[in-house]
mmCIF file with all atom_site columns, C-alpha atoms in Angstrom:
data_model
loop_
_atom_site.group_PDB
_atom_site.id
_atom_site.type_symbol
_atom_site.label_atom_id
_atom_site.label_alt_id
_atom_site.label_comp_id
_atom_site.label_asym_id
_atom_site.label_entity_id
_atom_site.label_seq_id
_atom_site.pdbx_PDB_ins_code
_atom_site.Cartn_x
_atom_site.Cartn_y
_atom_site.Cartn_z
_atom_site.occupancy
_atom_site.B_iso_or_equiv
_atom_site.pdbx_formal_charge
_atom_site.auth_seq_id
_atom_site.auth_comp_id
_atom_site.auth_asym_id
_atom_site.auth_atom_id
_atom_site.pdbx_PDB_model_num
ATOM 1   C CA . MET A 1 1   ? 22.366  -11.013 11.401  1.00 44.00 ? 1   MET A CA 1
ATOM 2   C CA . ALA A 1 2   ? 22.568  -13.351 14.542  1.00 45.00 ? 2   ALA A CA 1
ATOM 3   C CA . ARG A 1 3   ? 22.560  -11.858 17.765  1.00 47.00 ? 3   ARG A CA 1
ATOM 4   C CA . ASP A 1 4   ? 23.277  -14.316 21.322  1.00 48.00 ? 4   ASP A CA 1
ATOM 5   C CA . GLY A 1 5   ? 22.345  -17.141 19.198  1.00 42.00 ? 5   GLY A CA 1
ATOM 6   C CA . GLN A 1 6   ? 19.310  -16.365 17.365  1.00 45.00 ? 6   GLN A CA 1
ATOM 7   C CA . GLU A 1 7   ? 18.667  -14.588 14.118  1.00 50.00 ? 7   GLU A CA 1
ATOM 8   C CA . ALA A 1 8   ? 17.826  -10.738 14.929  1.00 58.00 ? 8   ALA A CA 1
ATOM 9   C CA . ARG A 1 9   ? 14.111  -10.092 13.793  1.00 65.00 ? 9   ARG A CA 1
ATOM 10  C CA . ARG A 1 10  ? 13.205  -7.933  10.800  1.00 65.00 ? 10  ARG A CA 1
ATOM 11  C CA . PRO A 1 11  ? 11.216  -4.738  10.722  1.00 66.00 ? 11  PRO A CA 1
ATOM 12  C CA . HIS A 1 12  ? 7.282   -5.939  10.409  1.00 65.00 ? 12  HIS A CA 1
ATOM 13  C CA . GLY A 1 13  ? 6.877   -3.303  7.701   1.00 81.00 ? 13  GLY A CA 1
ATOM 14  C CA . GLU A 1 14  ? 9.832   -5.660  6.036   1.00 89.00 ? 14  GLU A CA 1
ATOM 15  C CA . LEU A 1 15  ? 8.407   -8.542  5.999   1.00 91.00 ? 15  LEU A CA 1
ATOM 16  C CA . VAL A 1 16  ? 4.547   -7.042  4.805   1.00 92.00 ? 16  VAL A CA 1
ATOM 17  C CA . ALA A 1 17  ? 6.500   -5.510  1.656   1.00 91.00 ? 17  ALA A CA 1
ATOM 18  C CA . ASP A 1 18  ? 7.448   -9.198  1.140   1.00 93.00 ? 18  ASP A CA 1
ATOM 19  C CA . VAL A 1 19  ? 3.618   -10.325 1.256   1.00 95.00 ? 19  VAL A CA 1
ATOM 20  C CA . MET A 1 20  ? 2.680   -7.458  -0.788  1.00 94.00 ? 20  MET A CA 1
ATOM 21  C CA . ALA A 1 21  ? 5.448   -8.376  -3.532  1.00 94.00 ? 21  ALA A CA 1
ATOM 22  C CA . VAL A 1 22  ? 4.425   -12.005 -3.745  1.00 96.00 ? 22  VAL A CA 1
ATOM 23  C CA . LEU A 1 23  ? 0.698   -11.092 -4.155  1.00 96.00 ? 23  LEU A CA 1
ATOM 24  C CA . TRP A 1 24  ? 1.382   -8.558  -6.573  1.00 95.00 ? 24  TRP A CA 1
ATOM 25  C CA . ALA A 1 25  ? 3.377   -11.179 -8.551  1.00 94.00 ? 25  ALA A CA 1
ATOM 26  C CA . ALA A 1 26  ? 0.922   -13.579 -8.193  1.00 95.00 ? 26  ALA A CA 1
ATOM 27  C CA . GLY A 1 27  ? -1.605  -11.933 -10.186 1.00 90.00 ? 27  GLY A CA 1
ATOM 28  C CA . GLU A 1 28  ? -4.483  -13.480 -8.074  1.00 94.00 ? 28  GLU A CA 1
ATOM 29  C CA . PRO A 1 29  ? -5.860  -14.446 -4.737  1.00 96.00 ? 29  PRO A CA 1
ATOM 30  C CA . MET A 1 30  ? -3.500  -16.522 -2.345  1.00 96.00 ? 30  MET A CA 1
ATOM 31  C CA . THR A 1 31  ? -4.249  -17.953 0.711   1.00 96.00 ? 31  THR A CA 1
ATOM 32  C CA . ALA A 1 32  ? -1.618  -17.919 4.036   1.00 95.00 ? 32  ALA A CA 1
ATOM 33  C CA . GLN A 1 33  ? 0.127   -21.004 2.457   1.00 94.00 ? 33  GLN A CA 1
ATOM 34  C CA . GLN A 1 34  ? 0.689   -20.169 -1.008  1.00 95.00 ? 34  GLN A CA 1
ATOM 35  C CA . VAL A 1 35  ? 2.091   -16.990 0.533   1.00 96.00 ? 35  VAL A CA 1
ATOM 36  C CA . LYS A 1 36  ? 4.439   -18.715 3.131   1.00 95.00 ? 36  LYS A CA 1
ATOM 37  C CA . ALA A 1 37  ? 5.785   -20.696 0.375   1.00 95.00 ? 37  ALA A CA 1
ATOM 38  C CA . ALA A 1 38  ? 5.842   -17.943 -1.826  1.00 96.00 ? 38  ALA A CA 1
ATOM 39  C CA . LEU A 1 39  ? 8.472   -16.594 0.611   1.00 94.00 ? 39  LEU A CA 1
ATOM 40  C CA . HIS A 1 40  ? 10.983  -18.953 1.383   1.00 90.00 ? 40  HIS A CA 1
ATOM 41  C CA . GLN A 1 41  ? 11.326  -18.217 4.695   1.00 89.00 ? 41  GLN A CA 1
ATOM 42  C CA . ASP A 1 42  ? 10.880  -20.267 7.788   1.00 89.00 ? 42  ASP A CA 1
ATOM 43  C CA . LEU A 1 43  ? 7.933   -18.509 9.085   1.00 90.00 ? 43  LEU A CA 1
ATOM 44  C CA . ALA A 1 44  ? 5.229   -20.079 11.151  1.00 90.00 ? 44  ALA A CA 1
ATOM 45  C CA . ARG A 1 45  ? 2.107   -19.891 8.704   1.00 90.00 ? 45  ARG A CA 1
ATOM 46  C CA . THR A 1 46  ? -0.246  -17.995 11.276  1.00 92.00 ? 46  THR A CA 1
ATOM 47  C CA . THR A 1 47  ? 2.282   -15.613 10.926  1.00 92.00 ? 47  THR A CA 1
ATOM 48  C CA . VAL A 1 48  ? 1.494   -14.789 7.263   1.00 94.00 ? 48  VAL A CA 1
ATOM 49  C CA . ALA A 1 49  ? -2.062  -15.642 7.957   1.00 95.00 ? 49  ALA A CA 1
ATOM 50  C CA . THR A 1 50  ? -1.913  -12.797 10.586  1.00 95.00 ? 50  THR A CA 1
ATOM 51  C CA . ILE A 1 51  ? -0.267  -10.381 8.219   1.00 95.00 ? 51  ILE A CA 1
ATOM 52  C CA . LEU A 1 52  ? -3.120  -10.815 5.422   1.00 97.00 ? 52  LEU A CA 1
ATOM 53  C CA . THR A 1 53  ? -5.135  -10.160 7.795   1.00 96.00 ? 53  THR A CA 1
ATOM 54  C CA . ARG A 1 54  ? -4.432  -7.192  9.048   1.00 95.00 ? 54  ARG A CA 1
ATOM 55  C CA . LEU A 1 55  ? -4.065  -5.912  5.449   1.00 95.00 ? 55  LEU A CA 1
ATOM 56  C CA . HIS A 1 56  ? -7.654  -6.925  4.646   1.00 96.00 ? 56  HIS A CA 1
ATOM 57  C CA . GLU A 1 57  ? -8.971  -4.789  7.398   1.00 96.00 ? 57  GLU A CA 1
ATOM 58  C CA . LYS A 1 58  ? -7.018  -2.206  6.648   1.00 91.00 ? 58  LYS A CA 1
ATOM 59  C CA . GLY A 1 59  ? -8.391  -2.258  3.222   1.00 91.00 ? 59  GLY A CA 1
ATOM 60  C CA . THR A 1 60  ? -5.408  -3.148  1.682   1.00 93.00 ? 60  THR A CA 1
ATOM 61  C CA . LEU A 1 61  ? -6.117  -6.773  0.752   1.00 96.00 ? 61  LEU A CA 1
ATOM 62  C CA . ASP A 1 62  ? -9.641  -8.432  -0.686  1.00 96.00 ? 62  ASP A CA 1
ATOM 63  C CA . ARG A 1 63  ? -10.664 -11.068 0.858   1.00 96.00 ? 63  ARG A CA 1
ATOM 64  C CA . THR A 1 64  ? -12.553 -14.281 -0.653  1.00 95.00 ? 64  THR A CA 1
ATOM 65  C CA . ARG A 1 65  ? -13.267 -17.657 0.300   1.00 94.00 ? 65  ARG A CA 1
ATOM 66  C CA . PRO A 1 66  ? -13.025 -19.876 -2.680  1.00 86.00 ? 66  PRO A CA 1
ATOM 67  C CA . GLY A 1 67  ? -12.285 -22.999 -0.272  1.00 87.00 ? 67  GLY A CA 1
ATOM 68  C CA . ARG A 1 68  ? -11.625 -23.543 3.427   1.00 90.00 ? 68  ARG A CA 1
ATOM 69  C CA . SER A 1 69  ? -9.011  -21.153 3.587   1.00 91.00 ? 69  SER A CA 1
ATOM 70  C CA . PHE A 1 70  ? -9.059  -17.261 2.796   1.00 96.00 ? 70  PHE A CA 1
ATOM 71  C CA . ALA A 1 71  ? -7.481  -16.368 -0.466  1.00 97.00 ? 71  ALA A CA 1
ATOM 72  C CA . TYR A 1 72  ? -6.459  -12.787 -0.674  1.00 97.00 ? 72  TYR A CA 1
ATOM 73  C CA . ALA A 1 73  ? -5.557  -10.225 -3.329  1.00 96.00 ? 73  ALA A CA 1
ATOM 74  C CA . PRO A 1 74  ? -4.178  -6.762  -3.055  1.00 96.00 ? 74  PRO A CA 1
ATOM 75  C CA . VAL A 1 75  ? -7.104  -4.334  -4.199  1.00 94.00 ? 75  VAL A CA 1
ATOM 76  C CA . ALA A 1 76  ? -4.430  -1.490  -5.669  1.00 91.00 ? 76  ALA A CA 1
ATOM 77  C CA . ASP A 1 77  ? -0.854  -1.970  -7.376  1.00 90.00 ? 77  ASP A CA 1
ATOM 78  C CA . ALA A 1 78  ? 2.239   -0.686  -5.579  1.00 87.00 ? 78  ALA A CA 1
ATOM 79  C CA . ALA A 1 79  ? 1.332   3.256   -6.803  1.00 91.00 ? 79  ALA A CA 1
ATOM 80  C CA . GLY A 1 80  ? -2.267  3.072   -6.149  1.00 90.00 ? 80  GLY A CA 1
ATOM 81  C CA . LEU A 1 81  ? -1.920  1.870   -2.462  1.00 87.00 ? 81  LEU A CA 1
ATOM 82  C CA . ALA A 1 82  ? 1.007   4.934   -1.911  1.00 88.00 ? 82  ALA A CA 1
ATOM 83  C CA . ALA A 1 83  ? -1.193  7.356   -3.641  1.00 90.00 ? 83  ALA A CA 1
ATOM 84  C CA . GLY A 1 84  ? -4.001  6.669   -1.293  1.00 87.00 ? 84  GLY A CA 1
ATOM 85  C CA . ARG A 1 85  ? -2.101  6.571   1.767   1.00 86.00 ? 85  ARG A CA 1
ATOM 86  C CA . MET A 1 86  ? -1.139  10.190  0.840   1.00 90.00 ? 86  MET A CA 1
ATOM 87  C CA . ARG A 1 87  ? -4.620  11.129  0.253   1.00 90.00 ? 87  ARG A CA 1
ATOM 88  C CA . ARG A 1 88  ? -5.446  9.982   3.849   1.00 89.00 ? 88  ARG A CA 1
ATOM 89  C CA . GLU A 1 89  ? -2.927  11.914  5.334   1.00 91.00 ? 89  GLU A CA 1
ATOM 90  C CA . LEU A 1 90  ? -4.007  15.329  3.493   1.00 92.00 ? 90  LEU A CA 1
ATOM 91  C CA . GLU A 1 91  ? -7.812  14.871  4.185   1.00 92.00 ? 91  GLU A CA 1
ATOM 92  C CA . LYS A 1 92  ? -6.218  14.932  8.306   1.00 93.00 ? 92  LYS A CA 1
ATOM 93  C CA . GLU A 1 93  ? -4.733  18.264  7.529   1.00 92.00 ? 93  GLU A CA 1
ATOM 94  C CA . PRO A 1 94  ? -6.565  21.288  8.129   1.00 93.00 ? 94  PRO A CA 1
ATOM 95  C CA . GLN A 1 95  ? -4.344  23.529  6.346   1.00 93.00 ? 95  GLN A CA 1
ATOM 96  C CA . ARG A 1 96  ? -3.919  21.209  3.195   1.00 92.00 ? 96  ARG A CA 1
ATOM 97  C CA . ASP A 1 97  ? -2.889  24.191  0.731   1.00 92.00 ? 97  ASP A CA 1
ATOM 98  C CA . LEU A 1 98  ? -0.100  24.698  3.073   1.00 93.00 ? 98  LEU A CA 1
ATOM 99  C CA . VAL A 1 99  ? 0.850   20.649  3.093   1.00 92.00 ? 99  VAL A CA 1
ATOM 100 C CA . LEU A 1 100 ? 0.594   20.787  -0.418  1.00 92.00 ? 100 LEU A CA 1
ATOM 101 C CA . LYS A 1 101 ? 2.735   24.083  -0.882  1.00 93.00 ? 101 LYS A CA 1
ATOM 102 C CA . ARG A 1 102 ? 5.352   22.748  1.441   1.00 93.00 ? 102 ARG A CA 1
ATOM 103 C CA . PHE A 1 103 ? 5.287   19.311  -0.567  1.00 92.00 ? 103 PHE A CA 1
ATOM 104 C CA . VAL A 1 104 ? 5.294   20.924  -3.743  1.00 92.00 ? 104 VAL A CA 1
ATOM 105 C CA . SER A 1 105 ? 8.218   22.303  -2.565  1.00 94.00 ? 105 SER A CA 1
ATOM 106 C CA . SER A 1 106 ? 10.349  19.978  -1.288  1.00 95.00 ? 106 SER A CA 1
ATOM 107 C CA . LEU A 1 107 ? 9.752   18.034  -5.061  1.00 94.00 ? 107 LEU A CA 1
ATOM 108 C CA . SER A 1 108 ? 13.134  17.627  -7.665  1.00 95.00 ? 108 SER A CA 1
ATOM 109 C CA . THR A 1 109 ? 12.787  19.778  -10.392 1.00 95.00 ? 109 THR A CA 1
ATOM 110 C CA . ASP A 1 110 ? 11.974  16.467  -12.318 1.00 96.00 ? 110 ASP A CA 1
ATOM 111 C CA . ASP A 1 111 ? 9.016   15.363  -9.954  1.00 95.00 ? 111 ASP A CA 1
ATOM 112 C CA . GLY A 1 112 ? 7.758   19.044  -9.992  1.00 93.00 ? 112 GLY A CA 1
ATOM 113 C CA . ASP A 1 113 ? 7.324   18.740  -13.739 1.00 94.00 ? 113 ASP A CA 1
ATOM 114 C CA . VAL A 1 114 ? 5.375   15.167  -13.457 1.00 95.00 ? 114 VAL A CA 1
ATOM 115 C CA . LEU A 1 115 ? 2.807   17.226  -11.263 1.00 93.00 ? 115 LEU A CA 1
ATOM 116 C CA . ARG A 1 116 ? 2.944   19.605  -13.131 1.00 93.00 ? 116 ARG A CA 1
ATOM 117 C CA . ARG A 1 117 ? 2.204   17.596  -16.760 1.00 94.00 ? 117 ARG A CA 1
ATOM 118 C CA . LEU A 1 118 ? -0.164  15.396  -14.470 1.00 93.00 ? 118 LEU A CA 1
ATOM 119 C CA . LEU A 1 119 ? -2.353  18.259  -13.406 1.00 92.00 ? 119 LEU A CA 1
ATOM 120 C CA . ILE A 1 120 ? -2.785  19.986  -16.730 1.00 92.00 ? 120 ILE A CA 1
ATOM 121 C CA . GLU A 1 121 ? -3.618  16.758  -18.151 1.00 92.00 ? 121 GLU A CA 1
ATOM 122 C CA . ALA A 1 122 ? -5.957  15.897  -15.492 1.00 89.00 ? 122 ALA A CA 1
ATOM 123 C CA . GLU A 1 123 ? -7.333  19.388  -16.206 1.00 89.00 ? 123 GLU A CA 1
ATOM 124 C CA . ALA A 1 124 ? -7.858  18.330  -20.034 1.00 88.00 ? 124 ALA A CA 1
ATOM 125 C CA . ALA A 1 125 ? -9.902  15.134  -19.119 1.00 82.00 ? 125 ALA A CA 1
ATOM 126 C CA . PRO A 1 126 ? -13.486 15.018  -19.212 1.00 81.00 ? 126 PRO A CA 1
ATOM 127 C CA . ALA A 1 127 ? -15.462 15.372  -15.810 1.00 70.00 ? 127 ALA A CA 1
ATOM 128 C CA . PRO A 1 128 ? -16.471 11.892  -14.635 1.00 65.00 ? 128 PRO A CA 1
ATOM 129 C CA . ALA A 1 129 ? -19.817 10.541  -14.268 1.00 64.00 ? 129 ALA A CA 1
ATOM 130 C CA . GLY A 1 130 ? -21.577 12.082  -11.685 1.00 55.00 ? 130 GLY A CA 1
ATOM 131 C CA . GLY A 1 131 ? -20.035 15.487  -12.654 1.00 49.00 ? 131 GLY A CA 1
ATOM 132 C CA . GLU A 1 132 ? -17.165 15.496  -9.897  1.00 47.00 ? 132 GLU A CA 1
ATOM 133 C CA . ALA A 1 133 ? -14.881 17.891  -10.426 1.00 46.00 ? 133 ALA A CA 1
ATOM 134 C CA . VAL A 1 134 ? -11.510 15.988  -11.617 1.00 45.00 ? 134 VAL A CA 1
ATOM 135 C CA . LEU A 1 135 ? -9.583  18.272  -9.422  1.00 47.00 ? 135 LEU A CA 1
ATOM 136 C CA . GLU A 1 136 ? -10.937 19.398  -6.068  1.00 42.00 ? 136 GLU A CA 1
ATOM 137 C CA . GLY A 1 137 ? -9.226  22.249  -3.792  1.00 41.00 ? 137 GLY A CA 1
ATOM 138 C CA . GLY A 1 138 ? -6.778  23.962  -6.097  1.00 41.00 ? 138 GLY A CA 1
ATOM 139 C CA . ALA A 1 139 ? -3.375  24.817  -4.548  1.00 38.00 ? 139 ALA A CA 1
#
């Protein structure tokens, strides 16, 4: 998409999603240069390095230094990251039961069935070490 002879900038979230997809597909830590090459886009290495650094600061990526450059790897898969975002949003709310009620009422029938099955499975599962309950604060 061109605008005044320049290519339009795409949303930042799209580039972050592309970076995460590359890292998940790799299955091993990658440097900014390796991620840049895997993206097959005309990006500066510093742009990719900045995204990787910010994702590391947010706790989304682990970082190691196997040589002169940092290498990054996701701390969780896409589903794990989405679940973490959902949990953090819920933890911000003083009326958790109301938030959960509104969330559940907005689910499709299929998603409601899946959630119901998962809750039943979680209740039947043995308690984790340390005696913590599998499900916190019923809804």
